[in-house]
PDB file of C-alpha atoms and ligand atoms in Angstrom:
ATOM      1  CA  UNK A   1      12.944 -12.940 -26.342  1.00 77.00           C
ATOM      2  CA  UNK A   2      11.810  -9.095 -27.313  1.00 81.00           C
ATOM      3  CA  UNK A   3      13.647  -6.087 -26.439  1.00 81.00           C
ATOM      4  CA  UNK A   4      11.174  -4.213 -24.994  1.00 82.00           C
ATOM      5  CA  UNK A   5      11.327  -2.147 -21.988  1.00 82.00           C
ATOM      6  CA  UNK A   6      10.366  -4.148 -18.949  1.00 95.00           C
ATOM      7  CA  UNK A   7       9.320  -1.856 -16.203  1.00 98.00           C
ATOM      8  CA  UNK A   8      10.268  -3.327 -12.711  1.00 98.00           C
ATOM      9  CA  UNK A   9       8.911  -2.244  -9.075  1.00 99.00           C
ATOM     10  CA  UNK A  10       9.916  -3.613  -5.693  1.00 99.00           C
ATOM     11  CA  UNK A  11       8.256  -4.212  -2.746  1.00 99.00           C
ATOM     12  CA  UNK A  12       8.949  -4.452   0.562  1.00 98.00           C
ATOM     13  CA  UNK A  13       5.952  -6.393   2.471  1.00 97.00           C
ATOM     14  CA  UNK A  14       5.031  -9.101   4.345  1.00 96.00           C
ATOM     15  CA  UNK A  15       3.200 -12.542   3.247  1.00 97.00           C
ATOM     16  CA  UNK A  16      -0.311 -13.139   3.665  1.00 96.00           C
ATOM     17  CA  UNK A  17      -0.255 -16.650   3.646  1.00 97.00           C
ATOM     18  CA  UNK A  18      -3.915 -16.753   2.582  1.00 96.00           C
ATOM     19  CA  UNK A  19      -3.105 -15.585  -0.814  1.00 97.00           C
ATOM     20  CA  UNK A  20      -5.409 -11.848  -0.595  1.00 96.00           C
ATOM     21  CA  UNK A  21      -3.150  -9.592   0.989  1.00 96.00           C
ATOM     22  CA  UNK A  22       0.455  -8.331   1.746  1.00 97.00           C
ATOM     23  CA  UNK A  23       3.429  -8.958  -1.391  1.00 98.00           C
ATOM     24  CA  UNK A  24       0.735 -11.413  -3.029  1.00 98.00           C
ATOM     25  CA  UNK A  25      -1.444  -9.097  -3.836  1.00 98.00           C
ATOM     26  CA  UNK A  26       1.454  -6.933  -4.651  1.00 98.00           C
ATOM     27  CA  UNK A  27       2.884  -9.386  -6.986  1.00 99.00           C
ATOM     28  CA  UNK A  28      -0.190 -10.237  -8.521  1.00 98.00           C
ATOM     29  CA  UNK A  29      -1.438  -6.640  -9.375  1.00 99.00           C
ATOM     30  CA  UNK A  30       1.861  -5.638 -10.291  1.00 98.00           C
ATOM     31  CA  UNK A  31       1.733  -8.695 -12.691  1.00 98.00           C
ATOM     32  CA  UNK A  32      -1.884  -7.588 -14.128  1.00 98.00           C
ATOM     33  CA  UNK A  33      -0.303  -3.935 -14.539  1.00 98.00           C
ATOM     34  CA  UNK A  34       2.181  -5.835 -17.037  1.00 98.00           C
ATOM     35  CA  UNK A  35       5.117  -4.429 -14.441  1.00 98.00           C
ATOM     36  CA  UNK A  36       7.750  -7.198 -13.338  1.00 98.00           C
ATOM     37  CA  UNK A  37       7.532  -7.185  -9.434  1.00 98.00           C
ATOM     38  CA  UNK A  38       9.771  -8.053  -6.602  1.00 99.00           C
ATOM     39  CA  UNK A  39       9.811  -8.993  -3.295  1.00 99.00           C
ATOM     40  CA  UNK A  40      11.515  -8.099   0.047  1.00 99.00           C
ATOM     41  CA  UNK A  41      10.066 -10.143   2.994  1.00 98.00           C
ATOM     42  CA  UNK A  42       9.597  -8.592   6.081  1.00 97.00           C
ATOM     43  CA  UNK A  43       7.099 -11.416   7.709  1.00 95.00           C
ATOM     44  CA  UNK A  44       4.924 -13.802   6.971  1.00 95.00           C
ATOM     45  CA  UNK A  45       1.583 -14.069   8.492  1.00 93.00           C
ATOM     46  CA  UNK A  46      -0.251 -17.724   9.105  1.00 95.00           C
ATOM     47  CA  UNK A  47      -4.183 -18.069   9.727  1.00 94.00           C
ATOM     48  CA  UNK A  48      -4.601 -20.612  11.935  1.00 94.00           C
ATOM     49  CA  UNK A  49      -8.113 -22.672  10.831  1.00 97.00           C
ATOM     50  CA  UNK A  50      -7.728 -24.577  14.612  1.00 97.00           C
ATOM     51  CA  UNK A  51      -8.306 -21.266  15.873  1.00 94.00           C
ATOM     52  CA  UNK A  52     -11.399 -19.169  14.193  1.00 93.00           C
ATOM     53  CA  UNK A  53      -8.598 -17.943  11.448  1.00 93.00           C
ATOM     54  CA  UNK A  54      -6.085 -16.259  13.891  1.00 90.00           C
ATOM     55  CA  UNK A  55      -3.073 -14.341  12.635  1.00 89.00           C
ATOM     56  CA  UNK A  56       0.615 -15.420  13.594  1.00 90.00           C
ATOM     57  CA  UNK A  57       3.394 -13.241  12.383  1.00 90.00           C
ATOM     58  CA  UNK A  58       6.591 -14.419  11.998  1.00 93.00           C
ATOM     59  CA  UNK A  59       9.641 -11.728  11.739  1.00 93.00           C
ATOM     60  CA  UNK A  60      12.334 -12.105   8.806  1.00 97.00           C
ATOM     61  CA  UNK A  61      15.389 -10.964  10.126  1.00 98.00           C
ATOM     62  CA  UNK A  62      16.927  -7.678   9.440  1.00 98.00           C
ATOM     63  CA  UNK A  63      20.514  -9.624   7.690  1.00 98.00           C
ATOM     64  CA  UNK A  64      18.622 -11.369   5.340  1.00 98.00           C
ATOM     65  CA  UNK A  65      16.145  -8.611   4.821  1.00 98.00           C
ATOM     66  CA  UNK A  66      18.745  -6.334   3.977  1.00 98.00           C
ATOM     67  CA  UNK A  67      20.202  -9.887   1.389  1.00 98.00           C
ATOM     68  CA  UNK A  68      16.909  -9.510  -0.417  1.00 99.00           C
ATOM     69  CA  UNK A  69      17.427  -5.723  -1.002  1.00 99.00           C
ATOM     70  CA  UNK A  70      20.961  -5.887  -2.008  1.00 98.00           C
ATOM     71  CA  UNK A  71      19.509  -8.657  -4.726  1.00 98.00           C
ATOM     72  CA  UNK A  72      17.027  -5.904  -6.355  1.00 99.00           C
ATOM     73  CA  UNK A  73      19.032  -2.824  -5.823  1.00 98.00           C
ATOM     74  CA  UNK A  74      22.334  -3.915  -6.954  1.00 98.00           C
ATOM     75  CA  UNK A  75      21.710  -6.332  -8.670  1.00 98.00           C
ATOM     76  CA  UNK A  76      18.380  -5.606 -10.829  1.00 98.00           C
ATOM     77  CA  UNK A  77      17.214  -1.922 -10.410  1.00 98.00           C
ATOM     78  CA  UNK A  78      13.521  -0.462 -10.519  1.00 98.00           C
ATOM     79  CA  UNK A  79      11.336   2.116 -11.201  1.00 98.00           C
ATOM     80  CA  UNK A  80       9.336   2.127  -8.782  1.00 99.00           C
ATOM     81  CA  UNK A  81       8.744   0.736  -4.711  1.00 99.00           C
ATOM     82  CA  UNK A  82       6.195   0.378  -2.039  1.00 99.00           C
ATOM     83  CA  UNK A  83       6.070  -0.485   1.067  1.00 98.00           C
ATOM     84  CA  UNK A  84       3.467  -2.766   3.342  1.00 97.00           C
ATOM     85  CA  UNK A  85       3.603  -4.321   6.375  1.00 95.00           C
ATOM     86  CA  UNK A  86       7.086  -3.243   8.491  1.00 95.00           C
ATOM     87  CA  UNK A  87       7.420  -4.760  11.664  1.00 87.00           C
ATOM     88  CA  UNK A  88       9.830  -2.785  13.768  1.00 93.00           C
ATOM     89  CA  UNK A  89      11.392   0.820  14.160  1.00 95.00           C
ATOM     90  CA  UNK A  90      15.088  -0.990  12.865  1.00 97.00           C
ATOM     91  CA  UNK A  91      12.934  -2.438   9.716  1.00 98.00           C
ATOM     92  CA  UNK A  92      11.878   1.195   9.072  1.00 98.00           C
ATOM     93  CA  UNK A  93      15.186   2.670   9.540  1.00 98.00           C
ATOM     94  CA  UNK A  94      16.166   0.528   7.204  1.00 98.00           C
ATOM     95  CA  UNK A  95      13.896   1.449   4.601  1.00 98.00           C
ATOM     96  CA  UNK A  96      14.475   4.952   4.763  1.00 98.00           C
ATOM     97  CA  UNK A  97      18.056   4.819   4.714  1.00 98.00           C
ATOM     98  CA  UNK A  98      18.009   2.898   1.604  1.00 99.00           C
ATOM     99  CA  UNK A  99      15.822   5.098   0.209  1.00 99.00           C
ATOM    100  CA  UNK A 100      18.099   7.652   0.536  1.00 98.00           C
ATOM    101  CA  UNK A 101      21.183   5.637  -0.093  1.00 98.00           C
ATOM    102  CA  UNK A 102      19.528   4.502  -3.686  1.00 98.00           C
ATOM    103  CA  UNK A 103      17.974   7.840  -4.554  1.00 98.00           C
ATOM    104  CA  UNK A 104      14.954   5.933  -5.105  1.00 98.00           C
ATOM    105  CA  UNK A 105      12.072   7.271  -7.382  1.00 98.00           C
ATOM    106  CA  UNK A 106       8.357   6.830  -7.594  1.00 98.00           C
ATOM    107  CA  UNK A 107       8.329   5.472  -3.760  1.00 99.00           C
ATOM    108  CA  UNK A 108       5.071   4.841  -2.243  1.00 99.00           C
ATOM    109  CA  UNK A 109       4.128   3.980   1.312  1.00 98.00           C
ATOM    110  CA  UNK A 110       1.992   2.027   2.325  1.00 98.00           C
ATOM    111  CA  UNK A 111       1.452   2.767   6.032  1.00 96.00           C
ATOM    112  CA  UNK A 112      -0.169  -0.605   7.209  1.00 92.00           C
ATOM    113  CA  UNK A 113      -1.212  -0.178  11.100  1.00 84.00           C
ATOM    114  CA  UNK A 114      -3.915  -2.588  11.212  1.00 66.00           C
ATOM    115  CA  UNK A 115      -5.152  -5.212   9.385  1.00 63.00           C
ATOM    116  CA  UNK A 116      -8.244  -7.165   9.780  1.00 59.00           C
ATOM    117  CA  UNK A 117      -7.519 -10.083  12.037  1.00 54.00           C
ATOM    118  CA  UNK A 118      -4.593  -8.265  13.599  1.00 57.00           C
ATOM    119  CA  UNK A 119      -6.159  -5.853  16.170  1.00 52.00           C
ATOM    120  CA  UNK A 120      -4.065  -3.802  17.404  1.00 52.00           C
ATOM    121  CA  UNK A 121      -1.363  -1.487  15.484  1.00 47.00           C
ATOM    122  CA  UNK A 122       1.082  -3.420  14.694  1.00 67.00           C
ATOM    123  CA  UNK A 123       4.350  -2.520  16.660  1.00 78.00           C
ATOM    124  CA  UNK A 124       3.946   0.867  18.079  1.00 84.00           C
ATOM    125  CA  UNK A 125       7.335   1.789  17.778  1.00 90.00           C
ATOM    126  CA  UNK A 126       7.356   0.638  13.713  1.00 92.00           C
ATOM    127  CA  UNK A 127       3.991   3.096  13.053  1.00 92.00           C
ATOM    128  CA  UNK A 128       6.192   5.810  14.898  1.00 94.00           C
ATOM    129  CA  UNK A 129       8.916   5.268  12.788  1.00 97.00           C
ATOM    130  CA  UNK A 130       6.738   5.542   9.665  1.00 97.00           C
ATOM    131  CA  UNK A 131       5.746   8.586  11.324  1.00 97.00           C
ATOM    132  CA  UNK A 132       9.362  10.250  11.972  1.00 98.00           C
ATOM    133  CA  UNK A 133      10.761   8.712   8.833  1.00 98.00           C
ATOM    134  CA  UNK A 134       9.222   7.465   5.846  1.00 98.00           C
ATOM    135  CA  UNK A 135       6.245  10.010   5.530  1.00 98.00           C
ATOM    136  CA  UNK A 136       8.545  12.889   4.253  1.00 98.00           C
ATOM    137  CA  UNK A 137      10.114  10.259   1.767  1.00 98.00           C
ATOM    138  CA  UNK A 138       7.121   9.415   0.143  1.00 99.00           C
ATOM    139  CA  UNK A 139       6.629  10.417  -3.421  1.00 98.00           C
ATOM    140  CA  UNK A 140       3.390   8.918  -2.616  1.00 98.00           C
ATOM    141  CA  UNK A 141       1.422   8.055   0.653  1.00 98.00           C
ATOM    142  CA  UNK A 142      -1.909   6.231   1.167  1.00 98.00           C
ATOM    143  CA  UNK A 143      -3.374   6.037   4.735  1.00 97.00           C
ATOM    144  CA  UNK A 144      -6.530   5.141   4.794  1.00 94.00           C
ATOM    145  CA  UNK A 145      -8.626   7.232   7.939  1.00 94.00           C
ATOM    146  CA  UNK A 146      -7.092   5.669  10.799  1.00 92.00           C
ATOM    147  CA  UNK A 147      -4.102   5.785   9.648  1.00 94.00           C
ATOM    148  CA  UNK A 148      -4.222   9.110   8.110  1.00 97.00           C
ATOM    149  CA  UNK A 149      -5.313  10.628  11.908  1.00 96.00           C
ATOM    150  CA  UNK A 150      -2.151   8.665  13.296  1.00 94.00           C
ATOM    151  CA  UNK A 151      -0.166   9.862  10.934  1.00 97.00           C
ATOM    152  CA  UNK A 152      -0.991  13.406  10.983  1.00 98.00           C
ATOM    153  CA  UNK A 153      -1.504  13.779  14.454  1.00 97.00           C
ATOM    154  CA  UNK A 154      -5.506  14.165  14.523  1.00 97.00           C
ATOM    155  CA  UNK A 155      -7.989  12.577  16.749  1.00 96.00           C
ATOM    156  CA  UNK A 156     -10.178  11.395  14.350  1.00 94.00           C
ATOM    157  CA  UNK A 157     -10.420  12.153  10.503  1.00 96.00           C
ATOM    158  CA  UNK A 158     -14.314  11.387   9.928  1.00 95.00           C
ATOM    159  CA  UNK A 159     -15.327  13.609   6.971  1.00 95.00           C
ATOM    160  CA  UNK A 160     -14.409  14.714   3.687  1.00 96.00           C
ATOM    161  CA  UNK A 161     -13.266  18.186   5.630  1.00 97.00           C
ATOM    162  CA  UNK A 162     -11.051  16.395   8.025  1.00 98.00           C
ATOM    163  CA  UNK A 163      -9.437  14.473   5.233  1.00 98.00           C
ATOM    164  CA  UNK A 164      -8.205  17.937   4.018  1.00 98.00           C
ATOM    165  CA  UNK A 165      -6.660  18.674   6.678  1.00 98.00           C
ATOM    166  CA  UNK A 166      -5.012  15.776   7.386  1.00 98.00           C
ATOM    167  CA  UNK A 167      -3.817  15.754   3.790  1.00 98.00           C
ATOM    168  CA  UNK A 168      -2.856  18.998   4.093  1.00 98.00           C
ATOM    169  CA  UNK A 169      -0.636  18.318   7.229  1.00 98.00           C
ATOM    170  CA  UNK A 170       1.392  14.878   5.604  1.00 98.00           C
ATOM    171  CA  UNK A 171       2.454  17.406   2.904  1.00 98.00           C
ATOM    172  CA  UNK A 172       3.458  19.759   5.256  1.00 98.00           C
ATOM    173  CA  UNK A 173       5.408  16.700   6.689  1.00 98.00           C
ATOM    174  CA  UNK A 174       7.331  16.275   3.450  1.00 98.00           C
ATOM    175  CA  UNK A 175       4.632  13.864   1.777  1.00 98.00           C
ATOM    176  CA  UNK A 176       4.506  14.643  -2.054  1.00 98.00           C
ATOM    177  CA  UNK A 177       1.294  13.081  -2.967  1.00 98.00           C
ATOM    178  CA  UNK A 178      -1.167  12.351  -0.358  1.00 98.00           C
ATOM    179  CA  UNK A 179      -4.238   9.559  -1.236  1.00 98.00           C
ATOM    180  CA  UNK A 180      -6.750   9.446   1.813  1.00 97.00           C
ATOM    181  CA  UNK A 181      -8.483   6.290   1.176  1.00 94.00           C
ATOM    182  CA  UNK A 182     -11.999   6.369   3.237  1.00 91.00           C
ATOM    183  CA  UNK A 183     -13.493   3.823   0.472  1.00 83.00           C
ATOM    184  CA  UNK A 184     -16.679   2.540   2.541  1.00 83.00           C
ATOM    185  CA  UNK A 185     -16.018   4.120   5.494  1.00 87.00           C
ATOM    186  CA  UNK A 186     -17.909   7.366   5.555  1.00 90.00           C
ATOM    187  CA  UNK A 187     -21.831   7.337   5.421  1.00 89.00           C
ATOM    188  CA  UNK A 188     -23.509   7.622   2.297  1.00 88.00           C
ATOM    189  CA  UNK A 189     -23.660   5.938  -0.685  1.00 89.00           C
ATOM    190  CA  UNK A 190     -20.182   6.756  -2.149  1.00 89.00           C
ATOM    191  CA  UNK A 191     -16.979   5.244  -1.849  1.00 89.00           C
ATOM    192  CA  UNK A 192     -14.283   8.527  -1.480  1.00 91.00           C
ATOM    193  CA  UNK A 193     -10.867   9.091  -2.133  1.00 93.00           C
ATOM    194  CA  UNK A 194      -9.268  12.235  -1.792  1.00 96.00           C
ATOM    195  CA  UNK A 195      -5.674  13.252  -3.484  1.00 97.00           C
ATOM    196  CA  UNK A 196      -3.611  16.233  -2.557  1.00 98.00           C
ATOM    197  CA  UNK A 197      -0.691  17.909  -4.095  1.00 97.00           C
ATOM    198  CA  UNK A 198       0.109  20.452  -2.036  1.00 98.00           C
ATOM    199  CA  UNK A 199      -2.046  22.748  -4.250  1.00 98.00           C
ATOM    200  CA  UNK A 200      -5.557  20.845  -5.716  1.00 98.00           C
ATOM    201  CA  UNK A 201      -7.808  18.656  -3.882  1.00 98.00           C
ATOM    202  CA  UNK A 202      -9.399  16.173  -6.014  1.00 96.00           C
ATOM    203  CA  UNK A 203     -11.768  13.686  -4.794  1.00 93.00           C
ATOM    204  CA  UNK A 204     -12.674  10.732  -6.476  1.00 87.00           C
ATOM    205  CA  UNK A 205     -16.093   9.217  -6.035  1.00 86.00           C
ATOM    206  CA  UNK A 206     -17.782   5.879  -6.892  1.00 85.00           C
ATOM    207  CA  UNK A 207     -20.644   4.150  -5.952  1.00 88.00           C
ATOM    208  CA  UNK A 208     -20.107   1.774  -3.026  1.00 89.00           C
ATOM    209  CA  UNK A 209     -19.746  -2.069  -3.699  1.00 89.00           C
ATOM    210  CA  UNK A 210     -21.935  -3.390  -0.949  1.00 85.00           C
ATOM    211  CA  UNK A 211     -21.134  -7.117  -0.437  1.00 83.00           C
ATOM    212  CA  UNK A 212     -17.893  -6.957  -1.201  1.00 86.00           C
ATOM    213  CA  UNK A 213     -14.911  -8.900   0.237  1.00 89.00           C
ATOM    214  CA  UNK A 214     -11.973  -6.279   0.514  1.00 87.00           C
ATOM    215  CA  UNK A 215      -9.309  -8.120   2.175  1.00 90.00           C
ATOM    216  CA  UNK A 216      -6.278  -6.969   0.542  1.00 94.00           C
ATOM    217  CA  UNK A 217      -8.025  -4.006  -1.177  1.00 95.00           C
ATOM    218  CA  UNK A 218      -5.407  -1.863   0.496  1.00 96.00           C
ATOM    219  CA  UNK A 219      -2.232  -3.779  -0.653  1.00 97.00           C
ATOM    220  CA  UNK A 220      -4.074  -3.957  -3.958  1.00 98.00           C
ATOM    221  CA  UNK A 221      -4.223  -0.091  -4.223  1.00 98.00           C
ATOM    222  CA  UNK A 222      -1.014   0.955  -3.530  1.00 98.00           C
ATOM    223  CA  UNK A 223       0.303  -2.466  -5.884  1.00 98.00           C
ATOM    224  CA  UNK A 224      -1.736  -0.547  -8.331  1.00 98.00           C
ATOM    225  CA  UNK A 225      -0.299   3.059  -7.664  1.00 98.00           C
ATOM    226  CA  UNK A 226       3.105   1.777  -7.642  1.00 99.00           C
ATOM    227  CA  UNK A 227       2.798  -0.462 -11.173  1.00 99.00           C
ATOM    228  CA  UNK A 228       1.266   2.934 -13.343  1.00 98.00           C
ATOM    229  CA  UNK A 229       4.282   4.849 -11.608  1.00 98.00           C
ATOM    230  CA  UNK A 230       6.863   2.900 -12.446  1.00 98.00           C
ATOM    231  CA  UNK A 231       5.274   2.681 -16.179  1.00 98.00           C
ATOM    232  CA  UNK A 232       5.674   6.548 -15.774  1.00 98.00           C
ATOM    233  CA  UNK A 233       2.280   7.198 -15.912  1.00 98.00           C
ATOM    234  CA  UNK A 234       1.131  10.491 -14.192  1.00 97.00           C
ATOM    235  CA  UNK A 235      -0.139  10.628 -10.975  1.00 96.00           C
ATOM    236  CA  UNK A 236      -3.602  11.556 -12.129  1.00 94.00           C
ATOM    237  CA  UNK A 237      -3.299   9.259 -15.234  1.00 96.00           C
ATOM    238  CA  UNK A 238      -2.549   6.176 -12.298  1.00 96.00           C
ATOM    239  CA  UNK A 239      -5.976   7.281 -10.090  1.00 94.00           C
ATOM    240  CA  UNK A 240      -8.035   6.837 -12.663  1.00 93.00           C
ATOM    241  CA  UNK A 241      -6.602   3.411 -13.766  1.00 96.00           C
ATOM    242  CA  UNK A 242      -6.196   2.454 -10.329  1.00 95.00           C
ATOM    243  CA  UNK A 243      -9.938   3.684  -9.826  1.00 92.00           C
ATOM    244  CA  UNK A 244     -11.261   1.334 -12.524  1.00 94.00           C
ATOM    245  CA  UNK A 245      -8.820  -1.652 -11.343  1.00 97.00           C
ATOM    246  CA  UNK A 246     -10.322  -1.372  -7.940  1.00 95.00           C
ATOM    247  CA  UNK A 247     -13.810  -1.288  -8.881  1.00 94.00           C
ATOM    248  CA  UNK A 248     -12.958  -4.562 -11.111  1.00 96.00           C
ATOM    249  CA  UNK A 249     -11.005  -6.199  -8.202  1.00 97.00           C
ATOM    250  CA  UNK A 250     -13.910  -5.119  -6.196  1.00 96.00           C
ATOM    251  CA  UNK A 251     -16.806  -6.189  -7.881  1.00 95.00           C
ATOM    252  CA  UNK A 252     -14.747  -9.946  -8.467  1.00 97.00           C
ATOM    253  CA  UNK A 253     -14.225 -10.430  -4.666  1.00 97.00           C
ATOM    254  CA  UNK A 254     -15.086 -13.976  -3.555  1.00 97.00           C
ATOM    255  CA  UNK A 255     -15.354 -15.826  -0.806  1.00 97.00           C
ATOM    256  CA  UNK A 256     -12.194 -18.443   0.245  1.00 97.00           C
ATOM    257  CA  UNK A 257     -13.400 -20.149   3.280  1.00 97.00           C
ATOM    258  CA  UNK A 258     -15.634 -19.925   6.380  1.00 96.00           C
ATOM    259  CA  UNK A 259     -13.699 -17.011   7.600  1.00 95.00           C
ATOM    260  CA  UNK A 260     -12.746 -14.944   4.702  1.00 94.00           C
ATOM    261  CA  UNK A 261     -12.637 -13.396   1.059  1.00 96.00           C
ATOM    262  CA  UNK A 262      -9.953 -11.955  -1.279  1.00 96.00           C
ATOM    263  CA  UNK A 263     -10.657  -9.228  -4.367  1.00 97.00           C
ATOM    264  CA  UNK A 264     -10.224 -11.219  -7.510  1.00 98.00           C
ATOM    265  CA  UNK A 265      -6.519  -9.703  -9.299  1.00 98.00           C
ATOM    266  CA  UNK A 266      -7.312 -11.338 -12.105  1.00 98.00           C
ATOM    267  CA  UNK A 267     -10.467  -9.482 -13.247  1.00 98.00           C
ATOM    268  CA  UNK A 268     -10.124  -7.037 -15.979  1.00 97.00           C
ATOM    269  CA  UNK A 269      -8.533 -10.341 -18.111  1.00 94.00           C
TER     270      UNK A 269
HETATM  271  O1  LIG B 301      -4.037  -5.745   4.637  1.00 73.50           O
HETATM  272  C1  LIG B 301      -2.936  -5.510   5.422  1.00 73.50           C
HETATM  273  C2  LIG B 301      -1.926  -6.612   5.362  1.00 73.50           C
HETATM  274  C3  LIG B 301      -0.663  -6.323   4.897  1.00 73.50           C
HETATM  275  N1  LIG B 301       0.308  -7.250   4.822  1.00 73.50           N
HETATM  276  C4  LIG B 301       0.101  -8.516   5.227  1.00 73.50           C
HETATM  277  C5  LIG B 301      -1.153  -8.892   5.718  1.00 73.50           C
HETATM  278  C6  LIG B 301      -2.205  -7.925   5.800  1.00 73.50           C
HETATM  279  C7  LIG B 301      -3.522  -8.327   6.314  1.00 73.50           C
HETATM  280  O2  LIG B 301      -3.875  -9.472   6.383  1.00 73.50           O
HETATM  281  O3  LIG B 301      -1.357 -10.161   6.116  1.00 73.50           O
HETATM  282  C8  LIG B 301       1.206  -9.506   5.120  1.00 73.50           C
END
């Protein structure tokens, strides 16, 4: 045994049965960030290989939800959360209240609306509630364009100009930090982020990994974010090491069946 600091981050996310997405990827880059991570299960989504890979979600419920938060809050403590995949309005409430109840620090959220395989957004009234409630809580806040133009009340955020804006209206919404993640998205041959603080924006650039499985890219991200936070790292100091983890995971992504890849966690080892 040492007695070094151990920095600890929870979050509160769904399984991906599969192994690429949700708390695993959570776990796993929390693990390769050297941070101790926990779990709060919301769901826990099952591919069925019968049936062309289709999702099926299956709700924890709110008691024992609410068990696994008392565990890390009470009991253990952290520096740092994020949120994934919430399935109702109640689940969000929820979240927000302890939030508020635990003076939380260094929170990120993850506002997952739709996920490949899953078509639709999730539950409307949960991405409503993420809406009303959690963006104004977020230290930190990572929609990627979809769900930045939900979010922010937009039509369509389709350019580096309309990221801005939506950017600018989450922190006008009580969002501290605001990470646009376009990634392949727009055209050209650059991947883009964009971060806003309420006074800079500062886009981040690399060269697009063509090829690429990016299932649980997303998760992996804000896992990322969330790990060099509750390290205290600055928020600039954890883009650029979540920059070069990404490009890593990225680069590693591999194939796991007929149907589907994952990024590879492991690959800066
Ligand atoms: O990538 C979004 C996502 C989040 N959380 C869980 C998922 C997925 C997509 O598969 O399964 C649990």
């Amino acid at each position: 045994m040492n007695n070094k600091p151990m920095y600890k981050a929870m979050t509160i996310a769904g399984s991906d049965t599969s192994g690429g997405a949700g708390m695993e990827a959570d776990l796993k880059t929390m693990e390769e960030m050297g941070v101790y991570g926990m779990v709060a299960l919301t769901c826990i989504v099952a591919q069925n290989p019968a049936n062309n890979w289709s999702h099926d979600i299956s709700v924890i419920d709110l008691p024992v939800i609410q068990g696994q938060l008392r565990t890390i809050l009470d009991g253990i403590g952290i520096d740092a959360m994020k949120t994934g995949m919430l399935g109702s309005g109640e689940l969000v409430q929820l979240v927000a209240d302890t939030i508020d109840h635990y003076h939380l620090k260094n929170v990120v959220i993850d506002p997952v609306m739709v996920c490949k395989g899953i078509d639709a957004i999730m539950v409307p009234a949960a991405a409503k509630a993420i809406k009303e409630l959690l963006v104004q809580r977020a230290d930190v806040i990572t929609p990627n364009l979809l769900e930045a133009a939900y979010l922010s009340g937009m039509t369509a955020v389709g350019n580096l100009d309309e990221m801005k804006e939506a950017a600018a209206r989450l922190h006008d919404r009580g969002a501290k930090y605001i990470i646009i993640k376009a990634g392949n998205r727009l055209p050209g041959d650059n991947a883009i982020d964009l971060l806003y603080d309420g006074k800079d924006y500062i886009t981040s650039t690399a060269p697009k990994i063509t090829g690429a499985f990016n299932n649980g890219a997303g998760c992996t991200f804000s896992a990322c974010i969330t790990a060099n936070l509750a390290k205290g790292l600055s928020i600039k100091e954890t883009m650029v090491r979540t920059r070069e983890y990404m490009h890593a995971v990225l680069e590693g992504s591999f194939r796991i069946n007929k149907w589907a890849g994952a990024v590879k966690h492991c690959a800066l080892r």
